[in-house]
Short mmCIF file of C-alpha atoms and ligand atoms in Angstrom, two decimals:
data_model
loop_
_atom_site.label_atom_id
_atom_site.label_comp_id
_atom_site.label_asym_id
_atom_site.label_seq_id
_atom_site.Cartn_x
_atom_site.Cartn_y
_atom_site.Cartn_z
CA UNK Z 453 0.00 0.00 0.00
CA UNK Z 454 2.95 2.31 0.68
CA UNK Z 455 4.00 1.92 -2.95
CA UNK Z 456 0.53 2.85 -4.19
CA UNK Z 457 0.47 5.97 -2.01
CA UNK Z 458 3.89 7.16 -3.17
CA UNK Z 459 3.03 6.28 -6.76
CA UNK Z 460 -0.15 8.35 -6.68
CA UNK Z 461 1.84 11.38 -5.50
CA UNK Z 462 4.42 10.85 -8.23
CA UNK Z 463 1.76 10.65 -10.94
CA UNK Z 464 0.07 13.90 -9.99
CA UNK Z 465 2.21 16.37 -11.93
CA UNK Z 466 3.00 14.51 -15.12
CA UNK Z 467 3.49 16.45 -18.35
CA UNK Z 468 1.82 13.58 -20.17
CA UNK Z 469 -1.41 13.73 -18.18
CA UNK Z 470 -1.49 17.50 -18.77
CA UNK Z 471 -1.13 17.10 -22.55
CA UNK Z 472 -3.19 13.99 -23.34
CA UNK Z 473 -6.79 14.56 -22.24
CA UNK Z 474 -8.69 11.33 -21.68
CA UNK Z 475 -11.62 11.17 -24.08
CA UNK Z 476 -12.83 7.69 -23.12
CA UNK Z 477 -13.67 6.09 -19.80
CA UNK Z 478 -14.17 2.35 -19.48
CA UNK Z 479 -16.89 1.23 -17.08
CA UNK Z 480 -15.97 -0.92 -14.07
CA UNK Z 481 -16.82 -4.60 -14.18
CA UNK Z 482 -20.29 -5.39 -12.82
CA UNK Z 483 -21.61 -8.91 -12.33
CA UNK Z 484 -20.23 -12.30 -13.27
CA UNK Z 485 -19.12 -12.75 -16.86
CA UNK Z 486 -17.15 -15.20 -19.00
CA UNK Z 487 -14.37 -14.64 -21.51
CA UNK Z 488 -11.75 -16.59 -23.43
CA UNK Z 489 -8.99 -14.49 -21.85
CA UNK Z 490 -8.93 -12.23 -18.79
CA UNK Z 491 -6.11 -9.70 -18.58
CA UNK Z 492 -4.99 -8.00 -15.35
CA UNK Z 493 -3.42 -4.61 -16.08
CA UNK Z 494 -4.17 -1.85 -18.55
CA UNK Z 495 -0.61 -0.79 -19.33
CA UNK Z 496 1.10 -1.35 -22.66
CA UNK Z 497 1.67 -5.07 -22.00
CA UNK Z 498 -1.98 -5.82 -21.19
CA UNK Z 499 -3.37 -3.55 -23.91
CA UNK Z 500 -1.07 -4.98 -26.55
CA UNK Z 501 -2.14 -8.53 -25.68
CA UNK Z 502 -5.81 -7.49 -25.67
CA UNK Z 503 -5.51 -5.97 -29.14
CA UNK Z 504 -3.72 -9.00 -30.60
CA UNK Z 505 -6.15 -11.51 -29.07
CA UNK Z 506 -9.30 -9.73 -30.08
CA UNK Z 507 -7.97 -9.28 -33.60
CA UNK Z 508 -7.74 -13.07 -33.75
CA UNK Z 509 -11.35 -13.56 -32.69
CA UNK Z 510 -10.95 -14.20 -28.96
CA UNK Z 511 -13.30 -12.76 -26.38
CA UNK Z 512 -11.19 -10.58 -24.07
CA UNK Z 513 -11.86 -8.79 -20.78
CA UNK Z 514 -9.18 -6.46 -19.45
CA UNK Z 515 -9.34 -5.40 -15.79
CA UNK Z 516 -7.50 -2.26 -14.74
CA UNK Z 517 -7.39 -1.14 -11.11
CA UNK Z 518 -7.17 2.59 -11.88
CA UNK Z 519 -7.15 3.99 -15.43
CA UNK Z 520 -5.60 2.57 -18.59
CA UNK Z 521 -2.11 4.03 -18.92
CA UNK Z 522 -2.20 5.13 -15.27
CA UNK Z 523 0.94 3.09 -14.42
CA UNK Z 524 4.42 3.24 -15.90
CA UNK Z 525 3.16 3.02 -19.49
CA UNK Z 526 1.56 6.46 -19.40
CA UNK Z 527 4.35 8.42 -17.73
CA UNK Z 528 7.72 7.04 -18.83
CA UNK Z 529 10.60 8.71 -20.64
CA UNK Z 530 9.03 7.91 -24.00
CA UNK Z 531 12.19 6.25 -25.32
CA UNK Z 532 11.65 3.21 -27.54
CA UNK Z 533 15.06 1.61 -27.81
CA UNK Z 534 16.49 -1.57 -29.35
CA UNK Z 535 17.43 -4.54 -27.13
CA UNK Z 536 16.55 -5.52 -23.58
CA UNK Z 537 17.46 -3.85 -20.30
CA UNK Z 538 20.20 -6.42 -19.76
CA UNK Z 539 23.23 -6.74 -22.00
CA UNK Z 540 23.16 -9.35 -24.77
CA UNK Z 541 25.94 -11.20 -22.95
CA UNK Z 542 23.50 -12.06 -20.12
CA UNK Z 543 21.14 -13.66 -22.64
CA UNK Z 544 23.97 -15.37 -24.55
CA UNK Z 545 25.33 -16.77 -21.28
CA UNK Z 546 21.99 -18.42 -20.53
CA UNK Z 547 20.56 -19.30 -23.95
CA UNK Z 548 23.45 -19.25 -26.42
CA UNK Z 549 23.98 -16.95 -29.39
CA UNK Z 550 21.19 -18.27 -31.63
CA UNK Z 551 18.41 -17.59 -29.10
CA UNK Z 552 20.06 -14.32 -28.01
CA UNK Z 553 19.81 -13.24 -31.66
CA UNK Z 554 16.13 -14.22 -31.76
CA UNK Z 555 15.42 -12.05 -28.73
CA UNK Z 556 17.44 -9.18 -30.17
CA UNK Z 557 15.51 -9.42 -33.46
CA UNK Z 558 12.23 -9.41 -31.53
CA UNK Z 559 13.35 -6.22 -29.78
CA UNK Z 560 13.72 -4.63 -33.22
CA UNK Z 561 10.32 -5.97 -34.26
CA UNK Z 562 8.96 -4.23 -31.15
CA UNK Z 563 10.11 -0.89 -32.58
CA UNK Z 564 8.48 -1.55 -35.96
CA UNK Z 565 5.30 -2.66 -34.19
CA UNK Z 566 4.89 0.79 -32.61
CA UNK Z 567 5.20 2.47 -36.00
CA UNK Z 568 2.75 -0.04 -37.55
CA UNK Z 569 0.21 0.38 -34.78
CA UNK Z 570 0.36 4.17 -34.89
CA UNK Z 571 -0.15 4.09 -38.66
CA UNK Z 572 -2.70 1.26 -38.66
CA UNK Z 573 -4.90 2.60 -35.87
CA UNK Z 574 -4.49 6.33 -36.50
CA UNK Z 575 -2.68 6.95 -33.20
CA UNK Z 576 -0.95 10.32 -33.14
CA UNK Z 577 1.68 9.62 -30.53
CA UNK Z 578 4.23 12.15 -31.82
CA UNK Z 579 6.70 9.47 -32.93
CA UNK Z 580 10.19 10.74 -33.74
CA UNK Z 581 12.96 8.53 -35.21
CA UNK Z 582 16.38 8.31 -33.63
CA UNK Z 583 18.27 7.28 -30.51
CA UNK Z 584 21.70 8.40 -29.27
CA UNK Z 585 23.62 6.35 -26.70
CA UNK Z 586 26.42 8.52 -25.29
CA UNK Z 587 29.42 7.71 -23.12
CA UNK Z 588 30.63 10.14 -20.48
CA UNK Z 589 34.35 9.26 -20.31
CA UNK Z 590 37.04 7.36 -22.25
CA UNK Z 591 36.67 4.08 -20.33
CA UNK Z 592 32.90 4.09 -21.06
CA UNK Z 593 33.69 4.90 -24.70
CA UNK Z 594 35.87 1.81 -24.97
CA UNK Z 595 33.05 -0.32 -23.50
CA UNK Z 596 30.51 1.22 -25.87
CA UNK Z 597 32.76 0.68 -28.89
CA UNK Z 598 33.34 -2.97 -27.96
CA UNK Z 599 29.57 -3.45 -27.52
CA UNK Z 600 28.78 -1.79 -30.88
CA UNK Z 601 31.43 -3.92 -32.63
CA UNK Z 602 29.98 -7.11 -31.13
CA UNK Z 603 26.49 -6.03 -32.15
CA UNK Z 604 27.59 -5.60 -35.74
CA UNK Z 605 29.59 -8.84 -35.82
CA UNK Z 606 27.27 -11.21 -33.91
CA UNK Z 607 23.83 -9.60 -34.41
CA UNK Z 608 24.39 -8.02 -37.84
CA UNK Z 609 23.11 -4.70 -36.52
CA UNK Z 610 25.47 -1.85 -37.42
CA UNK Z 611 25.09 1.41 -35.53
CA UNK Z 612 26.53 4.73 -36.58
CA UNK Z 613 29.66 5.40 -34.51
CA UNK Z 614 30.18 8.95 -33.25
CA UNK Z 615 33.81 9.49 -32.25
CA UNK Z 616 35.00 12.11 -29.73
CA UNK Z 617 35.84 14.48 -32.59
CA UNK Z 618 32.20 14.47 -33.78
CA UNK Z 619 30.19 14.19 -30.59
CA UNK Z 620 29.60 17.97 -30.38
CA UNK Z 621 27.85 17.82 -33.78
CA UNK Z 622 25.22 15.60 -32.15
CA UNK Z 623 24.82 17.15 -28.74
CA UNK Z 624 25.57 20.59 -27.32
CA UNK Z 625 26.77 19.37 -23.92
CA UNK Z 626 30.19 19.20 -22.28
CA UNK Z 627 29.31 15.89 -20.57
CA UNK Z 628 29.71 13.45 -23.41
CA UNK Z 629 32.72 11.81 -24.95
CA UNK Z 630 31.50 9.59 -27.81
CA UNK Z 631 28.41 7.63 -28.85
CA UNK Z 632 26.25 5.63 -31.21
CA UNK Z 633 23.20 6.59 -33.23
CA UNK Z 634 20.33 4.24 -34.12
CA UNK Z 635 17.70 5.57 -36.55
CA UNK Z 636 15.36 2.60 -35.98
CA UNK Z 637 14.80 3.40 -32.30
CA UNK Z 638 12.99 6.61 -31.40
CA UNK Z 639 10.63 8.31 -29.00
CA UNK Z 640 6.99 9.26 -28.50
CA UNK Z 641 4.34 10.57 -26.12
CA UNK Z 642 3.68 7.35 -24.18
CA UNK Z 643 0.28 8.29 -22.76
CA UNK Z 644 -1.08 9.27 -26.17
CA UNK Z 645 0.19 5.94 -27.47
CA UNK Z 646 -1.31 4.00 -24.58
CA UNK Z 647 -4.71 5.67 -24.85
CA UNK Z 648 -4.64 5.10 -28.62
CA UNK Z 649 -3.91 1.42 -28.10
CA UNK Z 650 -6.78 1.15 -25.61
CA UNK Z 651 -9.13 2.79 -28.15
CA UNK Z 652 -7.92 0.38 -30.85
CA UNK Z 653 -8.43 -2.67 -28.63
CA UNK Z 654 -11.91 -1.52 -27.58
CA UNK Z 655 -12.86 -0.70 -31.19
CA UNK Z 656 -11.75 -4.20 -32.23
CA UNK Z 657 -14.06 -5.72 -29.60
CA UNK Z 658 -12.07 -6.11 -26.37
CA UNK Z 659 -14.00 -5.14 -23.24
CA UNK Z 660 -11.93 -2.89 -20.99
CA UNK Z 661 -12.84 -2.12 -17.39
CA UNK Z 662 -11.25 0.67 -15.37
CA UNK Z 663 -11.66 0.98 -11.60
CA UNK Z 664 -11.60 -2.82 -11.42
CA UNK Z 665 -8.85 -4.08 -9.14
CA UNK Z 666 -8.56 -7.85 -9.16
CA UNK Z 667 -8.07 -9.12 -5.64
CA UNK Z 668 -8.55 -12.86 -6.03
CA UNK Z 669 -8.03 -15.66 -8.55
CA UNK Z 670 -9.46 -19.16 -8.11
CA UNK Z 671 -8.94 -22.20 -10.31
CA UNK Z 672 -12.06 -24.31 -11.01
CA UNK Z 673 -12.04 -28.07 -11.49
CA UNK Z 674 -12.41 -27.64 -15.27
CA UNK Z 675 -9.18 -25.60 -15.37
CA UNK Z 676 -10.80 -22.21 -15.88
CA UNK Z 677 -9.79 -19.33 -13.62
CA UNK Z 678 -12.16 -16.91 -11.93
CA UNK Z 679 -10.84 -13.41 -11.27
CA UNK Z 680 -12.74 -11.40 -8.69
CA UNK Z 681 -13.05 -7.65 -8.23
CA UNK Z 682 -15.18 -5.99 -5.54
CA UNK Z 683 -18.10 -5.67 -7.98
CA UNK Z 684 -17.91 -8.74 -10.20
CA UNK Z 685 -15.92 -11.63 -11.61
CA UNK Z 686 -14.59 -12.96 -14.91
CA UNK Z 687 -14.29 -16.67 -15.61
CA UNK Z 688 -11.73 -17.32 -18.32
CA UNK Z 689 -9.90 -20.20 -19.96
CA UNK Z 690 -6.65 -18.23 -19.91
CA UNK Z 691 -5.33 -15.35 -17.83
CA UNK Z 692 -2.59 -12.79 -18.36
CA UNK Z 693 -1.03 -11.03 -15.36
CA UNK Z 694 0.45 -7.77 -16.66
CA UNK Z 695 0.30 -5.72 -13.48
CA UNK Z 696 3.92 -4.56 -13.17
CA UNK Z 697 5.03 -3.73 -9.60
CA UNK Z 698 1.44 -2.81 -8.75
CA UNK Z 699 0.34 -6.44 -8.89
CA UNK Z 700 2.06 -7.36 -5.63
CA UNK Z 701 0.89 -4.15 -3.97
CA UNK Z 702 -2.76 -4.62 -4.97
CA UNK Z 703 -3.14 -8.37 -4.74
CA UNK Z 704 -0.10 -10.13 -3.25
CA UNK Z 705 -1.89 -13.46 -3.03
CA UNK Z 706 -2.63 -13.57 -6.78
CA UNK Z 707 0.85 -14.75 -7.73
CA UNK Z 708 3.09 -15.03 -4.64
CA UNK Z 709 5.64 -16.98 -6.68
CA UNK Z 710 6.47 -13.80 -8.59
CA UNK Z 711 6.83 -11.49 -5.59
CA UNK Z 712 10.58 -11.72 -4.97
CA UNK Z 713 11.59 -11.75 -8.60
CA UNK Z 714 11.04 -8.07 -9.32
CA UNK Z 715 11.65 -5.02 -7.19
CA UNK Z 716 10.11 -1.56 -7.53
CA UNK Z 717 12.74 1.07 -8.25
CA UNK Z 718 11.77 4.75 -8.52
CA UNK Z 719 12.87 6.89 -11.46
CA UNK Z 720 12.07 10.57 -12.06
CA UNK Z 721 11.50 13.09 -14.85
CA UNK Z 722 11.38 16.85 -15.17
CA UNK Z 723 10.14 18.88 -18.12
CA UNK Z 724 11.02 22.42 -19.19
CA UNK Z 725 8.65 25.15 -20.27
CA UNK Z 726 8.43 25.30 -24.09
CA UNK Z 727 11.69 26.55 -25.60
CA UNK Z 728 12.32 28.50 -28.74
CA UNK Z 729 12.36 25.68 -31.35
CA UNK Z 730 15.78 26.71 -32.67
CA UNK Z 731 17.24 26.76 -29.16
CA UNK Z 732 15.96 23.23 -28.59
CA UNK Z 733 17.19 22.02 -31.97
CA UNK Z 734 20.66 23.38 -31.19
CA UNK Z 735 20.84 21.03 -28.17
CA UNK Z 736 20.11 17.81 -30.08
CA UNK Z 737 20.08 18.63 -33.81
CA UNK Z 738 18.86 15.12 -34.79
CA UNK Z 739 15.92 15.41 -32.34
CA UNK Z 740 16.82 11.90 -31.13
CA UNK Z 741 16.13 10.42 -27.72
CA UNK Z 742 19.33 10.32 -25.66
CA UNK Z 743 20.64 8.05 -22.89
CA UNK Z 744 24.04 8.04 -21.32
CA UNK Z 745 25.63 4.64 -20.82
CA UNK Z 746 26.00 4.84 -17.03
CA UNK Z 747 24.47 2.19 -14.83
CA UNK Z 748 22.33 4.85 -13.14
CA UNK Z 749 21.55 6.61 -16.37
CA UNK Z 750 20.21 9.99 -17.46
CA UNK Z 751 17.72 9.93 -20.34
CA UNK Z 752 16.22 12.86 -22.18
CA UNK Z 753 14.48 13.91 -25.36
CA UNK Z 754 12.84 16.87 -27.05
CA UNK Z 755 9.03 16.86 -27.09
CA UNK Z 756 6.81 17.72 -30.03
CA UNK Z 757 5.85 21.00 -28.30
CA UNK Z 758 9.53 22.03 -27.96
CA UNK Z 759 10.32 21.16 -24.37
CA UNK Z 760 13.21 19.15 -23.05
CA UNK Z 761 12.04 16.17 -21.01
CA UNK Z 762 14.84 14.96 -18.71
CA UNK Z 763 14.86 11.75 -16.68
CA UNK Z 764 17.26 10.18 -14.23
CA UNK Z 765 18.00 9.45 -10.58
CA UNK Z 766 16.80 6.26 -8.98
CA UNK Z 767 15.42 5.38 -5.61
CA UNK Z 768 15.97 1.82 -4.50
CA UNK Z 769 14.26 2.55 -1.18
CA UNK Z 770 11.14 3.96 -2.96
CA UNK Z 771 11.55 7.27 -1.09
CA UNK Z 772 10.95 10.20 -3.46
CA UNK Z 773 13.97 12.55 -3.64
CA UNK Z 774 13.43 15.75 -1.70
CA UNK Z 775 12.67 18.85 -3.83
CA UNK Z 776 12.11 16.64 -6.85
CA UNK Z 777 11.75 19.43 -9.40
CA UNK Z 778 14.82 21.35 -8.21
CA UNK Z 779 17.01 18.27 -7.92
CA UNK Z 780 16.04 17.10 -11.40
CA UNK Z 781 16.57 20.60 -12.75
CA UNK Z 782 20.09 20.55 -11.31
CA UNK Z 783 20.71 17.32 -13.17
CA UNK Z 784 19.43 18.79 -16.41
CA UNK Z 785 21.59 21.90 -16.00
CA UNK Z 786 24.66 19.75 -15.32
CA UNK Z 787 24.16 18.32 -18.81
CA UNK Z 788 23.01 21.55 -20.47
CA UNK Z 789 24.47 24.53 -18.49
CA UNK Z 790 23.06 26.83 -21.18
CA UNK Z 791 19.53 26.02 -19.88
CA UNK Z 792 20.18 27.43 -16.38
CA UNK Z 793 17.71 30.25 -17.04
CA UNK Z 794 14.87 27.98 -18.23
CA UNK Z 795 11.84 27.29 -16.05
CA UNK Z 796 10.54 23.80 -15.32
CA UNK Z 797 6.85 23.03 -15.79
CA UNK Z 798 6.34 19.46 -14.49
CA UNK Z 799 8.14 16.90 -12.34
CA UNK Z 800 6.93 13.37 -11.77
CA UNK Z 801 8.08 9.80 -11.49
CA UNK Z 802 7.12 6.18 -11.19
CA UNK Z 803 8.40 2.70 -10.52
CA UNK Z 804 10.11 0.22 -12.78
CA UNK Z 805 10.00 -3.52 -12.20
CA UNK Z 806 13.62 -4.58 -12.17
CA UNK Z 807 14.60 -8.23 -12.14
CA UNK Z 808 17.87 -9.23 -10.56
CA UNK Z 809 19.67 -9.72 -13.91
CA UNK Z 810 17.60 -7.02 -15.72
CA UNK Z 811 16.26 -9.64 -18.16
CA UNK Z 812 12.51 -9.78 -18.82
CA UNK Z 813 10.65 -12.41 -16.81
CA UNK Z 814 7.85 -14.10 -18.81
CA UNK Z 815 6.26 -17.44 -17.97
CA UNK Z 816 3.20 -19.44 -16.90
CA UNK Z 817 1.70 -20.48 -13.59
CA UNK Z 818 -1.03 -22.80 -12.36
CA UNK Z 819 -1.68 -26.51 -12.63
CA UNK Z 820 -2.96 -26.02 -16.19
CA UNK Z 821 -0.16 -23.55 -17.05
CA UNK Z 822 -2.89 -21.22 -18.30
CA UNK Z 823 -1.96 -18.20 -16.18
CA UNK Z 824 0.64 -16.24 -18.14
CA UNK Z 825 2.70 -13.39 -16.74
CA UNK Z 826 4.87 -10.61 -18.14
CA UNK Z 827 7.17 -8.68 -15.81
CA UNK Z 828 10.77 -7.62 -15.24
CA UNK Z 829 10.97 -5.10 -18.08
CA UNK Z 830 13.54 -3.37 -15.87
CA UNK Z 831 12.98 0.17 -17.15
CA UNK Z 832 13.20 -0.84 -20.81
CA UNK Z 833 9.61 -1.80 -21.50
CA UNK Z 834 8.12 0.91 -23.66
CA UNK Z 835 8.72 -1.00 -26.89
CA UNK Z 836 9.19 -4.50 -25.48
CA UNK Z 837 5.80 -4.59 -23.75
CA UNK Z 838 4.14 -4.30 -27.17
CA UNK Z 839 6.05 -7.26 -28.50
CA UNK Z 840 5.47 -9.14 -25.24
CA UNK Z 841 1.72 -8.70 -25.68
CA UNK Z 842 2.03 -10.07 -29.19
CA UNK Z 843 4.04 -13.15 -28.25
CA UNK Z 844 1.85 -13.98 -25.25
CA UNK Z 845 -1.17 -13.78 -27.58
CA UNK Z 846 0.58 -16.17 -29.97
CA UNK Z 847 1.17 -18.57 -27.09
CA UNK Z 848 -2.46 -18.40 -25.97
CA UNK Z 849 -3.51 -19.21 -29.52
CA UNK Z 850 -1.29 -22.29 -29.58
CA UNK Z 851 2.09 -21.17 -30.90
CA UNK Z 852 4.34 -20.68 -27.90
CA UNK Z 853 7.70 -20.81 -29.69
CA UNK Z 854 8.52 -17.12 -29.29
CA UNK Z 855 7.02 -16.77 -25.81
CA UNK Z 856 8.95 -19.81 -24.59
CA UNK Z 857 12.18 -18.39 -25.96
CA UNK Z 858 11.79 -15.55 -23.43
CA UNK Z 859 10.50 -18.04 -20.86
CA UNK Z 860 13.80 -19.95 -20.99
CA UNK Z 861 15.58 -17.04 -19.30
CA UNK Z 862 16.26 -18.05 -15.71
CA UNK Z 863 15.48 -15.70 -12.82
CA UNK Z 864 16.53 -15.70 -9.19
CA UNK Z 865 14.67 -14.00 -6.35
CA UNK Z 866 16.23 -10.92 -4.78
CA UNK Z 867 18.14 -12.08 -1.71
CA UNK Z 868 16.92 -11.10 1.73
CA UNK Z 869 13.17 -11.66 1.33
CA UNK Z 870 10.79 -8.75 1.34
CA UNK Z 871 12.34 -7.17 4.45
CA UNK Z 872 16.05 -7.28 3.70
CA UNK Z 873 16.10 -7.10 -0.08
CA UNK Z 874 15.99 -3.29 -0.18
CA UNK Z 875 19.11 -2.71 1.96
CA UNK Z 876 20.88 -5.48 0.02
CA UNK Z 877 19.93 -3.85 -3.26
CA UNK Z 878 20.97 -0.38 -2.09
CA UNK Z 879 24.41 -1.73 -1.22
CA UNK Z 880 24.75 -3.57 -4.53
CA UNK Z 881 23.71 -0.52 -6.52
CA UNK Z 882 26.07 1.76 -4.58
CA UNK Z 883 28.90 -0.32 -6.05
CA UNK Z 884 27.75 0.26 -9.63
CA UNK Z 885 27.13 3.95 -8.94
CA UNK Z 886 30.70 4.23 -7.74
CA UNK Z 887 31.91 2.59 -10.95
CA UNK Z 888 30.00 5.23 -12.96
CA UNK Z 889 31.78 7.99 -11.05
CA UNK Z 890 35.34 6.64 -11.09
C1 FAD F 1011 9.38 7.24 -14.86
C2 FAD F 1011 9.58 6.08 -15.79
C3 FAD F 1011 10.36 6.26 -16.94
C4 FAD F 1011 10.52 5.20 -17.82
N1 FAD F 1011 11.16 5.43 -19.01
C5 FAD F 1011 11.21 4.46 -19.95
C6 FAD F 1011 11.74 4.73 -21.24
O1 FAD F 1011 12.07 5.86 -21.57
N2 FAD F 1011 11.84 3.69 -22.12
C7 FAD F 1011 11.42 2.43 -21.79
O2 FAD F 1011 11.58 1.52 -22.61
N3 FAD F 1011 10.85 2.16 -20.60
C8 FAD F 1011 10.72 3.14 -19.68
N4 FAD F 1011 10.13 2.89 -18.47
C9 FAD F 1011 9.58 1.55 -18.22
C10 FAD F 1011 8.26 1.32 -18.96
O3 FAD F 1011 7.41 2.42 -18.77
C11 FAD F 1011 7.62 0.03 -18.44
O4 FAD F 1011 8.53 -1.04 -18.62
C12 FAD F 1011 6.32 -0.33 -19.10
O5 FAD F 1011 5.47 0.77 -19.25
C13 FAD F 1011 5.62 -1.44 -18.32
O6 FAD F 1011 4.34 -1.65 -18.85
P1 FAD F 1011 3.32 -2.62 -18.11
O7 FAD F 1011 2.14 -2.71 -18.97
O8 FAD F 1011 4.05 -3.87 -17.76
O9 FAD F 1011 3.01 -1.91 -16.71
P2 FAD F 1011 2.13 -0.63 -16.33
O10 FAD F 1011 2.06 0.36 -17.42
O11 FAD F 1011 2.63 -0.15 -15.02
O12 FAD F 1011 0.67 -1.22 -16.18
C14 FAD F 1011 0.33 -2.14 -15.17
C15 FAD F 1011 -1.11 -1.87 -14.79
O13 FAD F 1011 -1.61 -2.98 -14.07
C16 FAD F 1011 -2.57 -2.51 -13.16
N5 FAD F 1011 -2.75 -3.53 -12.12
C17 FAD F 1011 -1.81 -4.08 -11.32
N6 FAD F 1011 -2.36 -4.98 -10.49
C18 FAD F 1011 -3.67 -5.01 -10.76
C19 FAD F 1011 -4.78 -5.73 -10.22
N7 FAD F 1011 -4.62 -6.60 -9.20
N8 FAD F 1011 -6.00 -5.52 -10.76
C20 FAD F 1011 -6.19 -4.65 -11.80
N9 FAD F 1011 -5.16 -3.92 -12.31
C21 FAD F 1011 -3.93 -4.09 -11.82
C22 FAD F 1011 -1.96 -1.20 -12.64
O14 FAD F 1011 -2.95 -0.35 -12.10
C23 FAD F 1011 -1.29 -0.65 -13.90
O15 FAD F 1011 -2.10 0.31 -14.55
C24 FAD F 1011 9.96 3.92 -17.54
C25 FAD F 1011 9.19 3.74 -16.38
C26 FAD F 1011 9.00 4.81 -15.53
C27 FAD F 1011 8.15 4.60 -14.30
#
């Protein structure tokens, strides 16, 4: 419950909520109904699955505790980037190169899927091509170069290399040393995208319910599952749990087996007042999304209405940094000292569901293996959730090859149980933070 309280506060002043008015509301569930598939969670993962399933003729009910896009999906950094949150070497170490390549290729498909869905369903989500990954010092440049070389050699994915002599052509900041550019990745307004996806799923025939927190799931003798809210229930042959970190906070008994495998970690964003378009363009002439390559990374991008949206900081203890707007502004000004005179309009944040190895955690539960789950996007889920929804829908329709490829990734619980895992994580992360600084 503490997480939900903090999360509500963090959601209050989001730039996205202020610029994407909600035109639709979806009525809460009332009474007892049946469906082929019941989905818990109206973020990008749940909505993507709902759209795919209903397009293939299945009867779908999606249950969302608050509002669609009210979680991470509607207030993230808006960066849709190739790959997974973990490095390819983590996947290769567990699955071998061939399957690591399959997952990499699916991460690229996830980027194309966003473009296709925006075009196919008339979603104006302000998509902009381009991603810059930038190193902050020579040792990080060497790591980035080695990674880019491996990507080209083993994954046949060449990126444009930006050497130290050219980095200032790409970004007007003293902080960066070198980088890569990927035109296939990009950025968008995530809440507009999320609301558009919800509209598309509903128009295709999925029934969405907001204000419908699921608090119980019971298996019947015939293998069906009944999901209960305070005002009704859905009996379904198959279930998808796509509740992110909120699932354990709202209904810990729904899937206790998943509880220790992801941890909520806070991340924060600030947004400037609109800038003169030329001033903004001078900062990032390609208009790309940007991330540095530090473990605790800064991420930023220009918006369609000429603001700079700047994310960073983390809280492993869930406590919101004091003076959020000012502390985020200081971070922004460290990167762009020339913006010291610019006012900030919004500051907000949310929680990401990190897994211990940062790899996505997909699988099935229950005696009948008909309760699917998607979690562990580890702060890299904007694009991947869309693909995850697609592959889970394939699995529910009988072709589990792609879903099971993700499902082969092994996951360990965070050590220390629910009480001690936070201090243990804080200590572990302090080590990586130190490495960023040295
Ligand atoms: C501040 C921030 C910045 C980020 N930046 C980026 C970025 O730039 N790029 C990127 O790739 N990723 C980013 N991420 C991560 C990305 O947003 C997530 O990985 C992704 O949105 C997860 O989608 P989801 O559908 O799994 O979860 P969510 O969007 O959180 O949706 C889960 C939903 O499930 C509902 N729910 C949970 N339990 C229940 C229940 N029992 N009954 C009914 N409903 C329930 C919740 O209310 C919630 O709406 C960021 C995240 C945050 C918080």
